[in-house]
Amino acid sequence: METAGKVIKCKAAVTWEANQPFSIEEIEVDPPKAHEIRIKIVATGICRSDEHGVTGELKEVQFPIILGHEGVGIVESVGEGVTEFKPGDKVIPLFATQCNQCPTCKDPRSNICFAEKAGRAVGMMSDGSTRFTCKGKKINQFTNTGTFTEYTVVNENNCAKIEDNTPLDSVCLIGCSFTTGYGSVVKTAEVKPGSSCAVFGLGGVGLAVIMACKLSGASRIIGIDVNKDKFEKAKEIGATECINPKDSDKHIAQLLLEQTGGGVDYVFECIGNTDTIVSAICSSHVAYGTTVLVGISGVSKTITFDPMLLITGRTVKGAIFGGMKSKDSVPKLVSDFNAKKFDLDKLVTHKLPFDQINEGFELMRTGKSIRTILTL
Ligand code: PAD
Ligand code: ZN
């Protein structure tokens, strides 16, 4: 490609400081260094975790930054030593690193990569620098990805090659929300057929959980949200019933314990609110219920609960990216999607041109969207 080895000037949405609107700017994107890949982003989803980036609630954020982590695109060029990818390949950037060398990558139980934890500075590539510049200032990139830009650079351990015939559209959800929800159900909770499930929070992640509970053969799937406008979609996707905690004088955990005769088999917290995390644990079956923490709470949030809740036999777990090893699982899920084993378009309520990113975020903040996809 004629751009290989050169700086590319392109459009990106820059967040200069916390709680500011996205600013569409021309940026410069450096060529990929050794073991890096430069990608032309084609579509990217808007996730609540990006909003945690806007508000600066995540420790992974230092401004100025290019947010976005749920993208799909095409390889433009590769750095020295890259053998797995070539220009023209369709790829999904991975915020969850998989190096395949560290002890946790080699352990089937985990998807936390220690290569990343060991060396990488916040918002930087592994050599401690960034590939983005705007108006003479270096710009950080969010969680190893940074997809709110026409071009980005990622490490080869943060990229998955996907099938050539994949349409580059809603498949971007496999880069975050879908896999997070699916993995939470299939890998972290290991939901058994015939069981009862409850899902706190019916956003993109919660609905992906519902989809996977249904695929796993759950007989009862209870959706919980304070926004009743989310119920129709949740039922269309597989919820057997929905509850708005505001509609009852009883505590939501009390309601769920009563309605299930002792508690729910598997509870998924997909909000990231410390109160609903405790409610989720209390709603799980007293003797064998499992609660999976999926939603991300802000920095230094803590929860307190009566230890007896666990002594009776409950289990509490949590996972990033559903506990799925990113590089292994993403290509497989993309081929399942291409084989129509699940329908990602059901999670997409809005599609907007990239320039309308601020409108896209407003749709999420006001609870009007499930997932908005920006096309570049
Ligand atoms: P979203 O904002 O689209 O959905 C959250 C839903 O929760 C909305 O429908 C709200 O109405 C509802 N809600 C809010 N407060 C309450 C409450 N008190 N009681 C009941 N319902 C409530 O978010 P999302 O689906 O994009 O993401 C959900 C969380 O998951 C968020 O914290 C995000 O950061 C996290 C996440 N985690 C991972 C991971 O790897 N663990 C990946 C992606 C997202
Ligand atoms: Zn996400």
Short mmCIF file of C-alpha atoms and ligand atoms in Angstrom, two decimals:
data_model
loop_
_atom_site.label_atom_id
_atom_site.label_comp_id
_atom_site.label_asym_id
_atom_site.label_seq_id
_atom_site.Cartn_x
_atom_site.Cartn_y
_atom_site.Cartn_z
CA MET A 1 0.00 0.00 0.00
CA GLU A 2 1.21 3.46 -0.83
CA THR A 3 0.54 4.70 2.72
CA ALA A 4 2.68 1.95 4.33
CA GLY A 5 5.56 3.33 6.36
CA LYS A 6 4.15 6.87 6.24
CA VAL A 7 2.24 9.01 8.71
CA ILE A 8 -1.49 9.03 7.84
CA LYS A 9 -3.59 12.16 8.33
CA CYS A 10 -7.19 11.27 9.13
CA LYS A 11 -10.29 12.16 11.09
CA ALA A 12 -10.73 11.15 14.74
CA ALA A 13 -12.93 12.00 17.73
CA VAL A 14 -10.63 13.38 20.42
CA THR A 15 -11.59 13.72 24.10
CA TRP A 16 -9.38 16.56 25.33
CA GLU A 17 -10.55 16.45 28.94
CA ALA A 18 -13.14 14.81 31.18
CA ASN A 19 -16.83 15.42 30.51
CA GLN A 20 -16.26 17.35 27.28
CA PRO A 21 -18.03 16.56 24.00
CA PHE A 22 -16.04 14.65 21.40
CA SER A 23 -14.14 16.96 19.11
CA ILE A 24 -13.74 15.81 15.50
CA GLU A 25 -10.15 16.63 14.57
CA GLU A 26 -7.56 15.86 11.95
CA ILE A 27 -4.91 13.68 13.61
CA GLU A 28 -1.64 12.08 12.52
CA VAL A 29 -1.30 8.34 12.92
CA ASP A 30 2.26 6.98 12.99
CA PRO A 31 3.17 3.85 11.04
CA PRO A 32 3.10 0.63 13.08
CA LYS A 33 6.33 -0.24 14.92
CA ALA A 34 7.57 -3.84 15.32
CA HIS A 35 4.75 -6.27 16.20
CA GLU A 36 2.09 -3.63 15.57
CA ILE A 37 -0.68 -3.30 13.00
CA ARG A 38 -2.28 -0.18 11.53
CA ILE A 39 -6.00 -0.65 10.90
CA LYS A 40 -8.57 1.30 8.88
CA ILE A 41 -11.62 1.25 11.16
CA VAL A 42 -14.89 0.69 9.28
CA ALA A 43 -17.45 0.52 12.11
CA THR A 44 -17.36 1.00 15.88
CA GLY A 45 -19.97 0.60 18.61
CA ILE A 46 -20.64 2.95 21.49
CA CYS A 47 -20.34 1.17 24.87
CA ARG A 48 -20.98 2.37 28.42
CA SER A 49 -17.29 1.75 29.13
CA ASP A 50 -16.46 4.55 26.66
CA GLU A 51 -18.73 6.80 28.71
CA HIS A 52 -16.73 5.78 31.82
CA GLY A 53 -13.81 7.07 29.73
CA VAL A 54 -15.53 10.38 29.02
CA THR A 55 -16.22 10.91 32.73
CA GLY A 56 -12.69 9.79 33.65
CA GLU A 57 -14.08 7.14 36.05
CA LEU A 58 -11.68 4.46 34.86
CA LYS A 59 -8.06 4.33 35.95
CA GLU A 60 -7.20 3.37 32.35
CA VAL A 61 -7.93 6.92 31.18
CA GLN A 62 -5.53 9.82 30.82
CA PHE A 63 -6.45 12.82 28.70
CA PRO A 64 -6.27 13.74 25.89
CA ILE A 65 -7.42 10.38 24.63
CA ILE A 66 -9.08 8.64 21.70
CA LEU A 67 -11.77 6.40 23.20
CA GLY A 68 -13.64 3.52 21.51
CA HIS A 69 -12.90 -0.19 21.86
CA GLU A 70 -15.69 -2.01 19.98
CA GLY A 71 -14.48 -1.73 16.39
CA VAL A 72 -13.93 -3.68 13.21
CA GLY A 73 -11.72 -2.81 10.25
CA ILE A 74 -9.15 -3.73 7.63
CA VAL A 75 -5.38 -3.99 8.04
CA GLU A 76 -3.66 -1.09 6.22
CA SER A 77 -0.06 -2.06 7.00
CA VAL A 78 1.96 -4.13 9.45
CA GLY A 79 5.17 -3.49 11.38
CA GLU A 80 8.32 -5.59 11.40
CA GLY A 81 7.99 -9.13 12.68
CA VAL A 82 4.23 -9.40 12.12
CA THR A 83 3.47 -12.73 10.44
CA GLU A 84 -0.14 -13.35 11.41
CA PHE A 85 -1.65 -10.36 9.58
CA LYS A 86 -1.28 -8.79 6.13
CA PRO A 87 -2.75 -5.68 4.48
CA GLY A 88 -6.35 -6.28 3.44
CA ASP A 89 -7.15 -8.72 6.28
CA LYS A 90 -10.40 -8.07 8.12
CA VAL A 91 -9.74 -7.71 11.86
CA ILE A 92 -11.32 -6.91 15.22
CA PRO A 93 -9.12 -4.94 17.66
CA LEU A 94 -9.01 -6.57 21.12
CA PHE A 95 -8.99 -4.51 24.31
CA ALA A 96 -8.23 -7.73 26.22
CA THR A 97 -4.65 -8.75 25.36
CA GLN A 98 -3.69 -12.36 24.65
CA CYS A 99 0.07 -12.92 24.36
CA ASN A 100 -0.06 -16.75 24.68
CA GLN A 101 3.31 -16.66 26.49
CA CYS A 102 2.54 -15.65 30.09
CA PRO A 103 1.39 -18.14 32.76
CA THR A 104 -2.20 -16.87 32.81
CA CYS A 105 -2.53 -16.92 29.00
CA LYS A 106 -1.34 -20.54 29.10
CA ASP A 107 -3.90 -21.40 31.82
CA PRO A 108 -7.33 -22.32 30.42
CA ARG A 109 -9.06 -20.79 33.47
CA SER A 110 -8.07 -17.20 32.78
CA ASN A 111 -8.15 -14.48 30.14
CA ILE A 112 -6.07 -11.92 32.02
CA CYS A 113 -2.76 -11.40 30.19
CA PHE A 114 0.25 -10.67 32.39
CA ALA A 115 2.36 -9.41 29.50
CA GLU A 116 0.01 -6.45 29.45
CA LYS A 117 -0.19 -6.03 33.22
CA ALA A 118 3.61 -6.15 33.55
CA GLY A 119 4.71 -3.42 31.27
CA ARG A 120 2.14 -1.21 29.70
CA ALA A 121 1.62 2.40 30.73
CA VAL A 122 -1.94 3.75 30.70
CA GLY A 123 -3.13 4.64 27.20
CA MET A 124 0.19 3.74 25.58
CA MET A 125 1.63 1.08 23.32
CA SER A 126 4.01 -1.45 24.90
CA ASP A 127 7.06 0.78 24.33
CA GLY A 128 5.44 3.52 26.43
CA SER A 129 4.65 5.82 23.52
CA THR A 130 1.49 6.55 21.51
CA ARG A 131 0.91 6.57 17.74
CA PHE A 132 -1.58 9.46 17.71
CA THR A 133 -0.75 13.19 17.46
CA CYS A 134 -3.14 16.13 17.16
CA LYS A 135 -2.23 19.81 16.97
CA GLY A 136 1.33 18.90 18.01
CA LYS A 137 0.13 17.05 21.15
CA LYS A 138 0.49 13.33 21.79
CA ILE A 139 -2.91 11.64 22.22
CA ASN A 140 -3.43 8.50 24.32
CA GLN A 141 -5.42 5.53 23.19
CA PHE A 142 -8.09 3.77 25.23
CA THR A 143 -7.55 0.20 26.50
CA ASN A 144 -5.09 -0.95 23.82
CA THR A 145 -7.54 -0.09 21.04
CA GLY A 146 -8.87 3.47 20.47
CA THR A 147 -11.38 3.00 17.67
CA PHE A 148 -13.04 6.43 17.41
CA THR A 149 -10.71 7.24 14.52
CA GLU A 150 -10.39 6.37 10.84
CA TYR A 151 -7.02 4.72 11.52
CA THR A 152 -5.60 3.18 14.69
CA VAL A 153 -2.51 1.15 15.60
CA VAL A 154 -2.69 -1.91 17.85
CA ASN A 155 -0.25 -4.53 19.06
CA GLU A 156 -0.49 -7.93 17.32
CA ASN A 157 -1.58 -9.38 20.70
CA ASN A 158 -4.58 -7.03 20.58
CA CYS A 159 -5.96 -8.06 17.21
CA ALA A 160 -7.96 -10.97 15.80
CA LYS A 161 -8.17 -11.90 12.11
CA ILE A 162 -11.74 -12.70 11.06
CA GLU A 163 -13.26 -14.46 8.04
CA ASP A 164 -12.90 -12.67 4.67
CA ASN A 165 -16.63 -12.88 3.92
CA THR A 166 -17.66 -11.06 7.15
CA PRO A 167 -19.80 -7.94 6.60
CA LEU A 168 -18.06 -5.10 8.49
CA ASP A 169 -20.97 -3.76 10.46
CA SER A 170 -22.73 -5.10 13.58
CA VAL A 171 -19.97 -7.73 13.87
CA CYS A 172 -18.00 -5.03 15.77
CA LEU A 173 -20.09 -5.96 18.84
CA ILE A 174 -18.02 -9.16 19.08
CA GLY A 175 -15.17 -6.82 20.07
CA CYS A 176 -16.92 -6.02 23.35
CA SER A 177 -20.59 -6.26 24.35
CA PHE A 178 -21.60 -9.51 22.68
CA THR A 179 -18.57 -11.50 23.80
CA THR A 180 -18.71 -10.00 27.29
CA GLY A 181 -22.33 -11.10 27.68
CA TYR A 182 -21.90 -14.43 25.91
CA GLY A 183 -18.73 -15.38 27.81
CA SER A 184 -20.25 -14.38 31.16
CA VAL A 185 -22.97 -16.96 30.55
CA VAL A 186 -21.14 -19.75 28.74
CA LYS A 187 -17.63 -19.58 30.18
CA THR A 188 -17.87 -17.81 33.56
CA ALA A 189 -21.27 -18.97 34.90
CA GLU A 190 -21.59 -22.11 32.72
CA VAL A 191 -25.38 -21.83 32.68
CA LYS A 192 -27.07 -25.26 32.53
CA PRO A 193 -30.21 -26.03 30.49
CA GLY A 194 -33.45 -25.65 32.43
CA SER A 195 -32.03 -23.16 34.94
CA SER A 196 -33.32 -19.75 36.03
CA CYS A 197 -31.38 -16.58 35.21
CA ALA A 198 -31.78 -12.92 36.18
CA VAL A 199 -30.12 -10.03 34.39
CA PHE A 200 -29.72 -6.64 36.09
CA GLY A 201 -29.37 -3.93 33.42
CA LEU A 202 -30.79 -4.35 29.92
CA GLY A 203 -28.21 -2.44 27.87
CA GLY A 204 -26.08 -3.95 25.11
CA VAL A 205 -24.21 -6.17 27.57
CA GLY A 206 -27.34 -7.31 29.49
CA LEU A 207 -29.14 -8.17 26.26
CA ALA A 208 -26.15 -10.18 25.05
CA VAL A 209 -26.37 -12.08 28.37
CA ILE A 210 -30.06 -12.77 27.69
CA MET A 211 -29.26 -14.00 24.19
CA ALA A 212 -26.66 -16.41 25.56
CA CYS A 213 -28.92 -17.61 28.43
CA LYS A 214 -31.49 -18.51 25.80
CA LEU A 215 -28.87 -20.28 23.64
CA SER A 216 -27.83 -22.20 26.80
CA GLY A 217 -31.37 -23.47 27.30
CA ALA A 218 -32.30 -21.48 30.42
CA SER A 219 -36.00 -21.97 31.14
CA ARG A 220 -36.58 -18.69 32.95
CA ILE A 221 -34.82 -15.42 32.07
CA ILE A 222 -35.83 -12.43 34.18
CA GLY A 223 -34.79 -8.97 32.94
CA ILE A 224 -34.48 -6.14 35.49
CA ASP A 225 -34.20 -2.46 34.59
CA VAL A 226 -35.41 0.89 35.91
CA ASN A 227 -36.16 1.93 32.31
CA LYS A 228 -39.27 0.05 31.18
CA ASP A 229 -38.61 1.04 27.56
CA LYS A 230 -35.94 -1.69 27.55
CA PHE A 231 -38.45 -4.48 28.18
CA GLU A 232 -39.85 -4.97 24.69
CA LYS A 233 -36.44 -5.61 23.16
CA ALA A 234 -35.40 -7.82 26.10
CA LYS A 235 -38.47 -10.02 25.58
CA GLU A 236 -37.91 -10.15 21.83
CA ILE A 237 -34.38 -11.43 22.50
CA GLY A 238 -35.37 -14.04 25.08
CA ALA A 239 -36.41 -12.62 28.47
CA THR A 240 -39.40 -14.59 29.75
CA GLU A 241 -40.42 -11.74 32.07
CA CYS A 242 -39.21 -8.25 33.04
CA ILE A 243 -39.34 -6.36 36.34
CA ASN A 244 -38.97 -2.66 37.05
CA PRO A 245 -37.78 -2.42 40.68
CA LYS A 246 -39.51 0.98 40.91
CA ASP A 247 -42.93 -0.69 40.44
CA SER A 248 -42.90 -2.49 43.80
CA ASP A 249 -42.59 -1.49 47.45
CA LYS A 250 -40.68 -4.71 48.03
CA HIS A 251 -36.92 -4.85 47.51
CA ILE A 252 -36.00 -6.39 44.15
CA ALA A 253 -34.03 -9.19 45.87
CA GLN A 254 -37.07 -10.04 48.04
CA LEU A 255 -39.28 -10.12 44.95
CA LEU A 256 -36.90 -12.45 43.10
CA LEU A 257 -36.50 -14.78 46.11
CA GLU A 258 -40.29 -15.05 46.38
CA GLN A 259 -40.93 -15.48 42.68
CA THR A 260 -38.33 -18.21 42.26
CA GLY A 261 -38.95 -20.04 45.55
CA GLY A 262 -35.52 -19.54 47.13
CA GLY A 263 -33.50 -17.56 44.63
CA VAL A 264 -32.25 -17.46 41.06
CA ASP A 265 -29.71 -20.03 39.80
CA TYR A 266 -27.57 -17.50 37.88
CA VAL A 267 -27.64 -13.72 38.33
CA PHE A 268 -25.74 -11.30 36.08
CA GLU A 269 -25.06 -7.72 37.17
CA CYS A 270 -24.67 -5.67 33.97
CA ILE A 271 -24.89 -2.14 35.41
CA GLY A 272 -21.79 -1.61 37.56
CA ASN A 273 -23.70 -0.02 40.42
CA THR A 274 -22.60 -1.04 43.93
CA ASP A 275 -26.22 -1.25 45.21
CA THR A 276 -27.38 -3.48 42.37
CA ILE A 277 -24.29 -5.68 42.82
CA VAL A 278 -25.41 -6.43 46.39
CA SER A 279 -29.03 -6.86 45.24
CA ALA A 280 -27.84 -9.34 42.61
CA ILE A 281 -25.95 -11.42 45.19
CA CYS A 282 -28.97 -11.38 47.54
CA SER A 283 -31.26 -12.54 44.70
CA SER A 284 -29.19 -15.64 43.91
CA HIS A 285 -30.23 -19.02 45.28
CA VAL A 286 -29.36 -19.29 48.97
CA ALA A 287 -27.65 -22.68 48.58
CA TYR A 288 -26.20 -22.84 45.07
CA GLY A 289 -26.82 -19.52 43.30
CA THR A 290 -24.03 -17.97 41.23
CA THR A 291 -23.69 -14.23 40.68
CA VAL A 292 -21.46 -12.90 37.91
CA LEU A 293 -20.26 -9.29 38.15
CA VAL A 294 -20.10 -7.92 34.62
CA GLY A 295 -20.77 -4.18 35.00
CA ILE A 296 -17.76 -2.00 35.76
CA SER A 297 -17.89 0.31 38.78
CA GLY A 298 -15.81 3.47 38.94
CA VAL A 299 -12.44 3.69 40.69
CA SER A 300 -12.31 2.98 44.46
CA LYS A 301 -15.93 1.85 44.80
CA THR A 302 -16.51 -0.76 47.50
CA ILE A 303 -19.36 -3.07 48.45
CA THR A 304 -20.31 -4.48 51.85
CA PHE A 305 -22.54 -7.47 52.51
CA ASP A 306 -23.32 -10.02 55.20
CA PRO A 307 -20.80 -12.90 54.86
CA MET A 308 -23.60 -15.34 55.71
CA LEU A 309 -24.82 -14.72 52.16
CA LEU A 310 -21.84 -16.76 50.93
CA ILE A 311 -21.50 -19.19 53.86
CA THR A 312 -24.79 -20.82 52.85
CA GLY A 313 -23.32 -21.76 49.47
CA ARG A 314 -23.63 -18.85 47.07
CA THR A 315 -20.81 -18.10 44.62
CA VAL A 316 -19.77 -14.67 43.35
CA LYS A 317 -17.61 -14.37 40.25
CA GLY A 318 -16.54 -11.67 37.85
CA ALA A 319 -14.92 -11.42 34.46
CA ILE A 320 -13.53 -9.02 31.91
CA PHE A 321 -14.69 -9.82 28.38
CA GLY A 322 -16.81 -12.64 29.81
CA GLY A 323 -13.66 -14.55 30.76
CA MET A 324 -13.09 -15.37 27.08
CA LYS A 325 -9.53 -15.53 25.74
CA SER A 326 -9.77 -12.75 23.19
CA LYS A 327 -7.65 -13.96 20.29
CA ASP A 328 -8.99 -17.52 20.51
CA SER A 329 -12.68 -16.70 20.91
CA VAL A 330 -13.30 -13.72 18.62
CA PRO A 331 -12.60 -15.46 15.26
CA LYS A 332 -14.76 -18.45 16.34
CA LEU A 333 -17.65 -16.21 17.38
CA VAL A 334 -17.39 -14.31 14.10
CA SER A 335 -17.72 -17.54 12.15
CA ASP A 336 -20.72 -18.53 14.32
CA PHE A 337 -22.22 -15.13 13.53
CA ASN A 338 -21.60 -15.63 9.80
CA ALA A 339 -23.27 -19.05 10.13
CA LYS A 340 -26.28 -17.22 11.65
CA LYS A 341 -26.08 -18.94 15.05
CA PHE A 342 -27.03 -15.60 16.67
CA ASP A 343 -28.25 -12.24 15.41
CA LEU A 344 -26.20 -9.20 16.42
CA ASP A 345 -28.47 -6.80 14.54
CA LYS A 346 -31.07 -7.30 17.28
CA LEU A 347 -28.72 -5.44 19.66
CA VAL A 348 -28.28 -2.50 17.29
CA THR A 349 -30.91 0.23 17.58
CA HIS A 350 -29.12 3.08 15.76
CA LYS A 351 -26.55 3.58 13.01
CA LEU A 352 -24.93 6.98 12.57
CA PRO A 353 -22.14 8.47 10.48
CA PHE A 354 -18.96 8.90 12.57
CA ASP A 355 -19.31 12.71 12.67
CA GLN A 356 -22.48 12.28 14.75
CA ILE A 357 -20.65 10.59 17.64
CA ASN A 358 -21.94 13.14 20.17
CA GLU A 359 -25.54 12.39 19.14
CA GLY A 360 -24.74 8.67 19.53
CA PHE A 361 -23.57 9.21 23.11
CA GLU A 362 -26.64 11.30 23.88
CA LEU A 363 -28.84 8.37 22.78
CA MET A 364 -27.05 6.14 25.31
CA ARG A 365 -27.13 8.71 28.12
CA THR A 366 -30.86 9.22 27.70
CA GLY A 367 -31.54 5.46 27.57
CA LYS A 368 -32.92 5.61 24.00
CA SER A 369 -30.42 3.23 22.43
CA ILE A 370 -29.13 -0.26 23.06
CA ARG A 371 -26.14 -0.12 20.74
CA THR A 372 -25.36 2.68 18.28
CA ILE A 373 -22.90 1.81 15.54
CA LEU A 374 -20.83 4.59 14.00
CA THR A 375 -19.71 4.03 10.42
CA LEU A 376 -16.50 5.57 9.12
P1 PAD B 1 -25.97 0.54 29.23
O1 PAD B 1 -25.84 1.84 29.88
O2 PAD B 1 -26.37 0.46 27.81
O3 PAD B 1 -27.01 -0.37 30.05
C1 PAD B 1 -27.17 -0.31 31.45
C2 PAD B 1 -28.65 -0.52 31.79
O4 PAD B 1 -28.78 -0.52 33.21
C3 PAD B 1 -29.57 0.58 31.27
O5 PAD B 1 -30.63 0.02 30.54
C4 PAD B 1 -30.07 1.27 32.55
O6 PAD B 1 -31.42 1.75 32.43
C5 PAD B 1 -29.97 0.17 33.57
N1 PAD B 1 -29.84 0.64 34.97
C6 PAD B 1 -29.09 1.67 35.43
N2 PAD B 1 -29.22 1.77 36.76
C7 PAD B 1 -30.05 0.78 37.15
C8 PAD B 1 -30.57 0.36 38.42
N3 PAD B 1 -30.22 0.98 39.54
N4 PAD B 1 -31.40 -0.69 38.45
C9 PAD B 1 -31.77 -1.35 37.31
N5 PAD B 1 -31.32 -0.98 36.08
C10 PAD B 1 -30.46 0.05 36.01
O7 PAD B 1 -24.56 -0.19 29.46
P2 PAD B 1 -23.84 -1.42 28.69
O8 PAD B 1 -24.81 -2.51 28.52
O9 PAD B 1 -23.08 -0.89 27.53
O10 PAD B 1 -22.77 -1.82 29.80
C11 PAD B 1 -23.20 -2.27 31.07
C12 PAD B 1 -22.04 -2.32 32.07
O11 PAD B 1 -21.10 -3.32 31.67
C13 PAD B 1 -21.23 -1.01 32.16
O12 PAD B 1 -20.82 -0.82 33.51
C14 PAD B 1 -20.02 -1.30 31.31
O13 PAD B 1 -18.93 -0.49 31.64
C15 PAD B 1 -19.80 -2.76 31.65
C16 PAD B 1 -18.98 -3.52 30.68
N6 PAD B 1 -18.17 -4.49 31.17
C17 PAD B 1 -17.39 -5.22 30.35
C18 PAD B 1 -16.52 -6.27 30.94
O14 PAD B 1 -15.60 -6.73 30.26
N7 PAD B 1 -16.77 -6.70 32.18
C19 PAD B 1 -17.43 -5.02 28.98
C20 PAD B 1 -18.32 -4.06 28.48
C21 PAD B 1 -19.08 -3.31 29.32
ZN ZN B 2 -17.14 -2.30 25.89
#
